[in-house]
Amino acid sequence: MTDWIQRWKEGKIGWHRQKPNSKLIEFIDCLELQQGDCVFVPLCGKSVDMLYLLDQGYQVLGVELSELAAEQFFAENNLTFTTNKTKFFTRYIGENIQILCGDYFDLSAKDLAEVRGVYDRASLIALPSDLRVKYAQHLYAIIAPGCRVLLLTLNYPQSQISGPPFAVNQAEVESLYEKGFECQQLQCFDDLENEPKFQRSNVDFIEKATYCLRKY
Ligand SMILES: C[S@@+](CC[C@H](N)C(=O)[O-])C[C@H]1O[C@@H](n2cnc3c(N)ncnc32)[C@H](O)[C@@H]1O
């Protein structure tokens, strides 16, 4: 089991990127958002993708286990914030953005009442297979009907290297979201040439896939 809090303390956050994800920029329209709509970013870390969403005129609601991640997000982007505590979460509140620090599995539909779209990069693939099932079921339970999800995943031969990130192939995505969601794969390509860590492990391929889901 990954100790995420410890990873943040030790700065072992190899997944973090300095620039917004190109697939978010390319496919954000699939979320069919209106200006001012709120986008939920599960397991958000200190992702600058949240900054991109703010810059596009959306509100952001993130959830993240590590308070260090939330503090670094606000400090590194020169954003002011206040905090308050609820039963399960410490709420970091900035302008048009809130990061709830606590466990994703403690979120309720009430917490996400304002959410109109979901952006999931590197959260499904951060979890081992049993938790992925729980993660997808919980997402179904907390988002409203009609809500769309832009989902970015990775797939590679899991026998050649261990996660996280864990390999999640198209069949698994379809099975995880078969109950209650429409699921469309928008893109999938092998990006081994840009993944030196996977090259060093002699992995045969690393597919990057983008999906658009819609809760019925
Ligand atoms: C692989 S990182 C991805 C971060 C972010 N989505 C990004 O693209 O940079 C996974 C993040 O999920 C957080 N996390 C793991 N399990 C969680 C849980 N049950 N609830 C909330 N956050 C969690 C970790 O602390 C970590 O920051």
mmCIF file of C-alpha atoms and ligand atoms in Angstrom, residues 1-5 7-8 13-17 21 41-50 63-66 69 89 100-107 119-127 131 135 164-165, ligand 1:
data_model
loop_
_atom_site.group_PDB
_atom_site.id
_atom_site.type_symbol
_atom_site.label_atom_id
_atom_site.label_comp_id
_atom_site.label_asym_id
_atom_site.label_seq_id
_atom_site.Cartn_x
_atom_site.Cartn_y
_atom_site.Cartn_z
ATOM 1 C CA MET A 1 0.000 0.000 0.000
ATOM 2 C CA THR A 2 1.429 3.375 -0.993
ATOM 3 C CA ASP A 3 2.045 5.744 1.927
ATOM 4 C CA TRP A 4 1.075 8.967 0.166
ATOM 5 C CA ILE A 5 1.559 11.222 3.192
ATOM 6 C CA ARG A 7 5.758 10.413 -0.192
ATOM 7 C CA TRP A 8 4.759 14.064 0.085
ATOM 8 C CA ILE A 13 6.216 13.125 -6.286
ATOM 9 C CA GLY A 14 7.541 12.024 -9.672
ATOM 10 C CA TRP A 15 4.059 12.281 -11.218
ATOM 11 C CA HIS A 16 3.909 16.063 -10.714
ATOM 12 C CA ARG A 17 4.267 18.184 -13.862
ATOM 13 C CA ASN A 21 -1.566 18.332 -19.304
ATOM 14 C CA VAL A 41 -10.378 17.008 -9.437
ATOM 15 C CA PRO A 42 -10.056 13.784 -7.413
ATOM 16 C CA LEU A 43 -6.688 12.956 -5.807
ATOM 17 C CA CYS A 44 -5.486 16.326 -7.043
ATOM 18 C CA GLY A 45 -2.020 16.615 -5.488
ATOM 19 C CA LYS A 46 -0.769 20.101 -6.349
ATOM 20 C CA SER A 47 -1.563 19.714 -10.029
ATOM 21 C CA VAL A 48 -1.177 22.833 -12.182
ATOM 22 C CA ASP A 49 -4.059 21.416 -14.218
ATOM 23 C CA MET A 50 -6.217 23.018 -11.521
ATOM 24 C CA VAL A 63 -9.636 16.328 -2.850
ATOM 25 C CA GLU A 64 -6.231 15.291 -1.594
ATOM 26 C CA LEU A 65 -4.922 13.289 1.375
ATOM 27 C CA SER A 66 -1.841 15.416 1.961
ATOM 28 C CA ALA A 69 0.221 19.187 -1.254
ATOM 29 C CA PHE A 89 -11.792 17.357 5.857
ATOM 30 C CA LEU A 100 -10.540 19.290 0.654
ATOM 31 C CA CYS A 101 -7.733 17.575 2.536
ATOM 32 C CA GLY A 102 -8.799 14.125 3.612
ATOM 33 C CA ASP A 103 -9.849 10.787 2.161
ATOM 34 C CA TYR A 104 -11.666 10.676 -1.203
ATOM 35 C CA PHE A 105 -13.760 7.797 0.160
ATOM 36 C CA ASP A 106 -15.190 10.104 2.845
ATOM 37 C CA LEU A 107 -16.675 12.484 0.248
ATOM 38 C CA TYR A 119 -11.085 15.713 -14.411
ATOM 39 C CA ASP A 120 -9.157 12.571 -13.448
ATOM 40 C CA ARG A 121 -5.472 12.452 -14.270
ATOM 41 C CA ALA A 122 -3.306 9.935 -12.415
ATOM 42 C CA SER A 123 -5.836 9.109 -9.721
ATOM 43 C CA LEU A 124 -7.411 5.892 -11.008
ATOM 44 C CA ILE A 125 -3.914 4.659 -11.959
ATOM 45 C CA ALA A 126 -2.594 5.616 -8.499
ATOM 46 C CA LEU A 127 -4.723 2.903 -6.889
ATOM 47 C CA LEU A 131 -9.365 0.124 -4.663
ATOM 48 C CA TYR A 135 -13.017 4.332 -6.461
ATOM 49 C CA PRO A 164 2.082 2.956 -9.013
ATOM 50 C CA PRO A 165 1.239 4.160 -11.556
HETATM 51 C C1 LIG B 1 -0.310 10.001 -8.566
HETATM 52 S S1 LIG B 1 -0.779 11.381 -7.615
HETATM 53 C C2 LIG B 1 -1.685 12.329 -8.793
HETATM 54 C C3 LIG B 1 -1.859 13.764 -8.409
HETATM 55 C C4 LIG B 1 -2.587 14.631 -9.459
HETATM 56 N N1 LIG B 1 -3.819 14.039 -9.941
HETATM 57 C C5 LIG B 1 -1.687 14.988 -10.602
HETATM 58 O O1 LIG B 1 -2.040 14.739 -11.760
HETATM 59 O O2 LIG B 1 -0.607 15.543 -10.356
HETATM 60 C C6 LIG B 1 -2.035 10.691 -6.572
HETATM 61 C C7 LIG B 1 -2.433 11.637 -5.439
HETATM 62 O O3 LIG B 1 -3.549 11.094 -4.760
HETATM 63 C C8 LIG B 1 -3.437 11.335 -3.370
HETATM 64 N N2 LIG B 1 -4.275 10.293 -2.747
HETATM 65 C C9 LIG B 1 -4.049 8.960 -2.704
HETATM 66 N N3 LIG B 1 -5.066 8.319 -2.114
HETATM 67 C C10 LIG B 1 -5.988 9.279 -1.777
HETATM 68 C C11 LIG B 1 -7.262 9.242 -1.139
HETATM 69 N N4 LIG B 1 -7.805 8.083 -0.727
HETATM 70 N N5 LIG B 1 -7.918 10.405 -0.953
HETATM 71 C C12 LIG B 1 -7.384 11.584 -1.366
HETATM 72 N N6 LIG B 1 -6.169 11.677 -1.984
HETATM 73 C C13 LIG B 1 -5.480 10.542 -2.179
HETATM 74 C C14 LIG B 1 -1.946 11.237 -3.099
HETATM 75 O O4 LIG B 1 -1.555 11.918 -1.938
HETATM 76 C C15 LIG B 1 -1.363 11.856 -4.375
HETATM 77 O O5 LIG B 1 -1.144 13.237 -4.218
#
